Amino acid sequence: MPVNNLPKKMKCFCSVRHGLAVILHLCNFSINSQKMSLSIAMPAMVNDTAWPIILFFASQVHMIKTAPMYDWSPEIQGIILSSINYGSFLAPIPTGYIAGIFGAKYLVGVSLLLSSILALLVPLAADAGAVSLIILRIAQGIAQVMVLTSEYSIWVKWAPPLEKNQLINTALSGELTGSFITLLIGGFLCQTKGWPSIFYIFGGIGCACSFLWFPLVYDDPTNHPFISTGEKEYIVCSLAQQDSSPGWSLPIKAMMKSLPLWGILVFYFTEFWIISILMAYMPTYINSVLQANLRDSGILSALLLAVAFISSILGGLLADFLHSRKIFRLVTIRKLSTAIGKDTGGCWGGAGSSGWFLFTLRLSSCGALVNFLDIAPRYTGFLRGLSQVFAYVSGAISSTVAGYLISQDSEFGWRNVFLISVSINVSGLVFYLIFGQANVQDWATEQMFTQF
């Protein structure tokens, strides 16, 4: 049954699949708020050795005498804050592979619950010592990576081709919402309720989301007890031509020779180069370069993330509109969204231009960032994990390089960071525009028995 001939009422927003996108939005909100909580709470957790850069996130947090404080040096603080990424390189690929074979429901639900419980235990771990807190954060980071990796596998059987962008963007925008809310109220919570409150609140929200997840989310619409017959038929018929059946074996050699896949992976590396710098240094840049005070830098950072959230939602709707009306081919939409999202000219130019940069940057979520769903739907989980490894490697390198350049030359450091970021981003864009495709690759339609 052709997708264009399906009843319009089956494409409405009051549907189980859109409800699934909202639940995933809440899950991503919980994960990102838990990830950022310690960065905001750290100034209130330590004495006079508090790290100045983290103060930008906290928006002039005043210390609460009733909350515990610890004598951690800046070096120890840095290790604690970065420890959440120590296990990130290990989890994505096996998690994506397992999610592709067995489904993502229990991987996402259990991992979210584990991350939320560990968030609730952060105050106890901090009382036990820095080593205990580091171990907890490593475990929490692995659980969070498992959520962010495996969730993509759900859309292989739930997202009709003409709604794929809006559903995925609605879910992923939860990460922006989490950052926005945490930046906006995190400092206030630490100031008025004490720093442990931020972990109790966002950890509790995560637990509530995980309890909501298990009874309402299913890997396949055919097994969902609450979905209507019409919506089930619409989803199944729209995906009838898509070969999404998982396979135990992986065509490793064919993947290594696939230029469209390398185009996506190279783009992930270059995209997360600038994203990592933005998330780590945006408040510092607003304060030191734009001369905003500490309180305004926290609020302005949150507002810029709100701009990115709006862009993410509108970009998904626009991409699906262009695809459904056959105004552009899918590969053209992917490349056009990617090219607009690489408008690095507005980066670091000021508050308004930085907002425009973030607005266009999120349009990439309709381009190369979801392109592996087009070229290899049956290996979505594995390829999502592989792309995350490229993203984490890029983030680790870019943040280190940016910190070194800024510390070596305060006058020209930001300019050098910008020029390097632009060069890397443009090279990634050119590579993707040349080799990117949107059709299912041959190695993704046939069982190839190169073992994993």
Tab-separated table of N, CA and C in Angstrom, residues 36 133 170 329 410 439 445:
chain	number	residue	atom	x	y	z
A	36	MET	N	24.914	16.878	33.178
A	36	MET	CA	25.383	18.235	33.447
A	36	MET	C	25.299	18.625	34.912
A	133	LEU	N	33.245	8.548	44.068
A	133	LEU	CA	32.469	9.365	43.129
A	133	LEU	C	32.938	9.137	41.695
A	170	THR	N	12.193	15.109	17.420
A	170	THR	CA	11.433	15.329	18.651
A	170	THR	C	12.071	14.588	19.816
A	329	ARG	N	14.542	15.072	-3.649
A	329	ARG	CA	14.849	13.675	-3.331
A	329	ARG	C	15.422	13.596	-1.917
A	410	SER	N	45.554	34.188	25.299
A	410	SER	CA	44.189	34.635	25.580
A	410	SER	C	43.665	35.587	24.514
A	439	ASN	N	20.239	5.936	-0.453
A	439	ASN	CA	19.632	4.662	-0.816
A	439	ASN	C	20.264	3.532	0.002
A	445	THR	N	21.525	-5.084	2.356
A	445	THR	CA	20.329	-5.798	1.909
A	445	THR	C	20.557	-7.296	1.794
